C-alpha positions as semicolon CSV with decimal commas, in nm:
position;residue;x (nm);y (nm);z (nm)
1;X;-3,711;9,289;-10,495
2;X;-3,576;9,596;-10,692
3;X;-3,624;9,925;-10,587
4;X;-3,590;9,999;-10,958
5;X;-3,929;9,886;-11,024
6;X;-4,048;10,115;-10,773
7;X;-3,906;10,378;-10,862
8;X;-4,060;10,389;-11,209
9;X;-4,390;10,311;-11,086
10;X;-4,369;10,621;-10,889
11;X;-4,248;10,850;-11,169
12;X;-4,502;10,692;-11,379
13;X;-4,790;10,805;-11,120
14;X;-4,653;11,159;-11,059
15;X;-4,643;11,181;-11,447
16;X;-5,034;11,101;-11,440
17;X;-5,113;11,298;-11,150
18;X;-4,917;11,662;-11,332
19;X;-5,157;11,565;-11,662
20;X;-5,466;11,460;-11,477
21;X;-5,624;11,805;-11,626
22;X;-5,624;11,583;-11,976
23;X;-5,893;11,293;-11,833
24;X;-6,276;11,272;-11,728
25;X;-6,360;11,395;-11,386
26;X;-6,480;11,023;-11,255
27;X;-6,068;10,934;-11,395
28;X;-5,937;11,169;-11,213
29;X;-6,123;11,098;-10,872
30;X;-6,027;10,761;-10,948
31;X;-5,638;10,824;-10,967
32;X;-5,649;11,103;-10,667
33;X;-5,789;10,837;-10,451
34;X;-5,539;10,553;-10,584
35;X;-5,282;10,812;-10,563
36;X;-5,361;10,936;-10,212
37;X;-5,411;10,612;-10,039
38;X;-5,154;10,394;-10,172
39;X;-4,844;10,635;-10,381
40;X;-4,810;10,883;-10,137
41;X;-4,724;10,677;-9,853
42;X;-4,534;10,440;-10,046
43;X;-4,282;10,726;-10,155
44;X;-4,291;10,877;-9,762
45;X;-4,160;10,509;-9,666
46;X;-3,886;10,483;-9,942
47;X;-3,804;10,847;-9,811
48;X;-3,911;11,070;-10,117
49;X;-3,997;11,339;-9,944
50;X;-4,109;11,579;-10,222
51;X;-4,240;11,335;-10,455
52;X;-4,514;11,237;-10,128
53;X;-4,546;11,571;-10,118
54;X;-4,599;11,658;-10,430
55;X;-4,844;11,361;-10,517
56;X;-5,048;11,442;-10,185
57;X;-5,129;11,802;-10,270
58;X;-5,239;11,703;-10,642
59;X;-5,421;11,433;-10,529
60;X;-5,600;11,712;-10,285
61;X;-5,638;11,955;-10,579
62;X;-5,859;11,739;-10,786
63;X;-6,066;11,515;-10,447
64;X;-6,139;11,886;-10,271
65;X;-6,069;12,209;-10,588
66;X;-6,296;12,434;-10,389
67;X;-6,083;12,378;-10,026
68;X;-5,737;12,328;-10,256
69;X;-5,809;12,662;-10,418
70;X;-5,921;12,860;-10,103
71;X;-5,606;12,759;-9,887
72;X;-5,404;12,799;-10,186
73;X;-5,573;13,177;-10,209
74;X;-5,517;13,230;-9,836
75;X;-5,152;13,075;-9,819
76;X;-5,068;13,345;-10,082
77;X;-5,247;13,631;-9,881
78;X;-5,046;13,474;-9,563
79;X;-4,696;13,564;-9,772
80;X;-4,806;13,877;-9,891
81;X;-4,892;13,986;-9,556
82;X;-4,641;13,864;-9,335
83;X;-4,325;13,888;-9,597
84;X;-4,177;14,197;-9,409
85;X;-4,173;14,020;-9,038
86;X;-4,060;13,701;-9,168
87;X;-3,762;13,888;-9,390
88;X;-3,653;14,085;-9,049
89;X;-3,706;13,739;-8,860
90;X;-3,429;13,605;-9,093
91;X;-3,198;13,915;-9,125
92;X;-3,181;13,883;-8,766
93;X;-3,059;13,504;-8,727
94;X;-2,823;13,588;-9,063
95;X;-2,669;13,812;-8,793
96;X;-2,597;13,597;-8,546
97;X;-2,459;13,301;-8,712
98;X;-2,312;13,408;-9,037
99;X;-2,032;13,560;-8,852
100;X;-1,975;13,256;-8,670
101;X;-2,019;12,977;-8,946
102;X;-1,892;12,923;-9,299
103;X;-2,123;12,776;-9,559
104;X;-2,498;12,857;-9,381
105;X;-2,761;12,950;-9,531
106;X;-3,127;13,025;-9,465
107;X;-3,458;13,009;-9,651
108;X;-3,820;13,033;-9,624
109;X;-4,045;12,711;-9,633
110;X;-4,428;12,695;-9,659
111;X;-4,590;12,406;-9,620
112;X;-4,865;12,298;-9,887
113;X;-5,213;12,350;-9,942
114;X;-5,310;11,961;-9,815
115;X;-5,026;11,963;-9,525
116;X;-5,250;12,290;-9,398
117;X;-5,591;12,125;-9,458
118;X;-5,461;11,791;-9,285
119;X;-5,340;11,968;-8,980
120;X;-5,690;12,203;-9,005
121;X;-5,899;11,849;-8,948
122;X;-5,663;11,691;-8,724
123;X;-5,677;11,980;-8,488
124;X;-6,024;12,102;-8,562
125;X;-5,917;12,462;-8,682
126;X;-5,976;12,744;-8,922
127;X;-5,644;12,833;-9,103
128;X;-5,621;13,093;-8,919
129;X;-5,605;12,940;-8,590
130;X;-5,335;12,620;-8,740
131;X;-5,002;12,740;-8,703
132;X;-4,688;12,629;-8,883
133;X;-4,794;12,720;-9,202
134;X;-4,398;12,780;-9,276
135;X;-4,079;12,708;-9,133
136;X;-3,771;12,873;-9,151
137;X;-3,473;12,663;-9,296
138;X;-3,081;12,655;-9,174
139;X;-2,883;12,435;-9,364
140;X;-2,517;12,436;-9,307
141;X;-2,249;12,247;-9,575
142;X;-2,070;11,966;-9,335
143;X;-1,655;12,041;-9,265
144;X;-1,483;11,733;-9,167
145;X;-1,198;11,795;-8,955
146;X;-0,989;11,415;-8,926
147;X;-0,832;11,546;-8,628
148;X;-1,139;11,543;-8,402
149;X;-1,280;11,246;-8,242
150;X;-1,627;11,152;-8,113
151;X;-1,722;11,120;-7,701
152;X;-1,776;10,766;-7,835
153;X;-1,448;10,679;-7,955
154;X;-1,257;10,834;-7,673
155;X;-1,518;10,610;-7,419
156;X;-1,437;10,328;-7,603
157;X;-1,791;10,260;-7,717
158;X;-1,946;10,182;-8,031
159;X;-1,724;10,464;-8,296
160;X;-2,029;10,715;-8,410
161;X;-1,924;10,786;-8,799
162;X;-1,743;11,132;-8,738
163;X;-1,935;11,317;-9,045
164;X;-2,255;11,215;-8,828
165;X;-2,098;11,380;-8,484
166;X;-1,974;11,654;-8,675
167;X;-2,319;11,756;-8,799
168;X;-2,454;11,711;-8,459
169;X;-2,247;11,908;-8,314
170;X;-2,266;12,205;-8,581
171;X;-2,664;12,176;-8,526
172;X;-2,668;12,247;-8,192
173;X;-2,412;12,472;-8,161
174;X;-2,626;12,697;-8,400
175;X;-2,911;12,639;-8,199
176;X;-2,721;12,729;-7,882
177;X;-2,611;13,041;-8,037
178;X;-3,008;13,151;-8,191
179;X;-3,086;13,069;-7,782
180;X;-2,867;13,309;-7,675
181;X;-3,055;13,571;-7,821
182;X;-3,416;13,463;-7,924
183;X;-3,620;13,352;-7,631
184;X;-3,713;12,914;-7,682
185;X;-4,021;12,777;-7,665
186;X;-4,018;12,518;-7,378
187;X;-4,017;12,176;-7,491
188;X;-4,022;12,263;-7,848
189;X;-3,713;12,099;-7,913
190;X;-3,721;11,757;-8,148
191;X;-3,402;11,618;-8,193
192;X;-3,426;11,416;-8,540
193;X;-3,019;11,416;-8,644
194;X;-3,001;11,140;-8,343
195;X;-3,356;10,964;-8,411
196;X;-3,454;11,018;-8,749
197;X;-3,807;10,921;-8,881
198;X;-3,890;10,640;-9,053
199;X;-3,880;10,792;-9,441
200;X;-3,523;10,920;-9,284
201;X;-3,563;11,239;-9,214
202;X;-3,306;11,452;-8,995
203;X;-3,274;11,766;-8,891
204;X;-3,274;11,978;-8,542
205;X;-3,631;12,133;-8,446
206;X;-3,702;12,405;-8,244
207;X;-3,896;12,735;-8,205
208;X;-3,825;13,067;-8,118
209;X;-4,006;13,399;-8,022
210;X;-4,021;13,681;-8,301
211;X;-4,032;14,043;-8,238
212;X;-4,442;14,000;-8,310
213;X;-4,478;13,754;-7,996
214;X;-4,543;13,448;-8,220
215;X;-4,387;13,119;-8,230
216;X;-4,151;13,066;-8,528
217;X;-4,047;12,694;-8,652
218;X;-3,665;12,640;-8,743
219;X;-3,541;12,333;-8,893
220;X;-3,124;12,293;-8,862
221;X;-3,015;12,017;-9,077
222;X;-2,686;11,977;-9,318
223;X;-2,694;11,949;-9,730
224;X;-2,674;11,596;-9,693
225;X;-2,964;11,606;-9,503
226;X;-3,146;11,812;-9,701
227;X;-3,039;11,597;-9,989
228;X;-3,150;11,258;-9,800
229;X;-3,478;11,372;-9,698
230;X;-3,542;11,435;-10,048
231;X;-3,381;11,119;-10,201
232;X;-3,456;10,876;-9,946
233;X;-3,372;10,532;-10,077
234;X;-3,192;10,669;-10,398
235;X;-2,982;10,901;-10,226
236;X;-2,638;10,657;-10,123
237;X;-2,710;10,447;-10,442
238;X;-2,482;10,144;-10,237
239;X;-2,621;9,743;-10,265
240;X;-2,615;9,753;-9,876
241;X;-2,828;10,122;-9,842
242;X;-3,092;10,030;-10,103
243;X;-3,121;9,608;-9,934
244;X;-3,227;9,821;-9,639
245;X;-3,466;9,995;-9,751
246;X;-3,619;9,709;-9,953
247;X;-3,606;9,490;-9,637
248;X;-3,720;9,785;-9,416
249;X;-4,025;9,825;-9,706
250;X;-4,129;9,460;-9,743
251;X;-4,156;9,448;-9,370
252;X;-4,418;9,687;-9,387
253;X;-4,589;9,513;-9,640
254;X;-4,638;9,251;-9,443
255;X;-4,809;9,428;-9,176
256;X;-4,993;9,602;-9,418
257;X;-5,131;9,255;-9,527
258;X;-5,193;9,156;-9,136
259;X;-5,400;9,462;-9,049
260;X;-5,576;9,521;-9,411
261;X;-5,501;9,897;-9,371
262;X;-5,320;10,102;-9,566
263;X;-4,987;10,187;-9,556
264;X;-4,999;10,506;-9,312
């Protein structure tokens, strides 16, 4: 009934997962699996993006140390190697839309050692052979102009919130503009600003060609969010925002209880 609770349980668990070096091994396989089945998807669901992340890859670390430290080993190798294509990937998309946008910037992602290993058994492949080890990053600060109005408004429909529009429409106009000179994979698109995911995420996916003829991942999303996907249900600290995502949460629960599964 209060997401405070939660939240302290949570930051109580990542506390024990960063000192898990300090207990016996059969304590730490005992929190990793604890930590894996049931903390990590609770803070996905309540939208804490990089505290699931961060509790699934140290729950991986201490369940699987010899496939944690040889993906970990080859992820390194990976930015070593490919640093140079990557940094002329970038200069090259800092040329085409930092003259036409304020306020953009771009940055270099990699996923982590479990996101690789999960997509390695869901796809049956050596890491060499999974792709989207990294994604490339273009976050863009949000400029509200009071003067513009939404396609909704003018229609007469349902009023869209005009921050909401306005990000939309920055999104894809930077992704219209990459188009025009990178070369898009087709049906690579995933439009998350309009539907986000269920922990809240948004952004604008697609992928585009690099000079090497592979497939690069971009992710176009605004500060806020960037800032959203990381807070989830802490980030608009309103009574109405965090009711939701209690409600949204105990829901879950429920079904949770019907199926006797866990919460993925």
């Amino acid at each position: 009934y209060d997401v405070r609770a939660i939240l302290i349980k949570l930051a109580d668990r990542l506390h024990n997962m960063r000192t898990l070096d300090s207990m016996r091994p059969d304590k730490q396989m005992k929190i990793a699996g604890e930590t894996d089945y049931f903390y990590a998807p609770l803070a996905n669901r309540l939208g804490l993006y990089h505290i699931k992340s961060e509790l699934e890859n140290l729950s991986f670390r201490y369940r699987c140390p010899r496939e944690y430290a040889e993906i970990a080993t080859l992820l390194e190798k990976e930015k070593t190697e490919n640093k140079e294509n990557i940094d002329a990937f970038v200069e090259t998309i800092n040329k085409v839309i930092l003259p036409l946008y304020r306020d953009v910037y771009v940055e270099v992602r990699y996923r982590t050692p479990y996101s690789v290993w999960r997509k390695m058994q869901s796809k049956g492949y050596d890491f060499n052979h999974v792709d989207g080890k990294h994604y490339i990053r273009i976050v863009f600060v949000s400029t509200a102009d009071e003067n513009k109005t939404s396609g909704a408004d003018l229609l007469g429909l349902m009023p869209v919130p005009f921050n909401a529009h306005s990000e939309k429409k920055k999104a894809i106009g930077i992704y219209s503009d990459l188009t025009s000179v990178f070369k898009e994979r087709p049906g690579s698109v995933a439009n998350y600003i309009d539907a986000p995911k269920e922990n809240g995420y948004q952004s604008f996916q697609v992928k585009l060609l690099n000079d090497q003829g592979r497939w690069e991942e971009l992710h176009i999303s605004s500060e806020r969010m960037v800032r959203n996907g990381r807070l989830g249900c802490a980030a608009e600290r309103t009574d109405d925002n965090i009711q939701a995502w209690l409600d949204k949460f105990n829901e879950l629960l429920k079904e949770v209880a019907d199926r006797d599964e866990g919460l993925d």
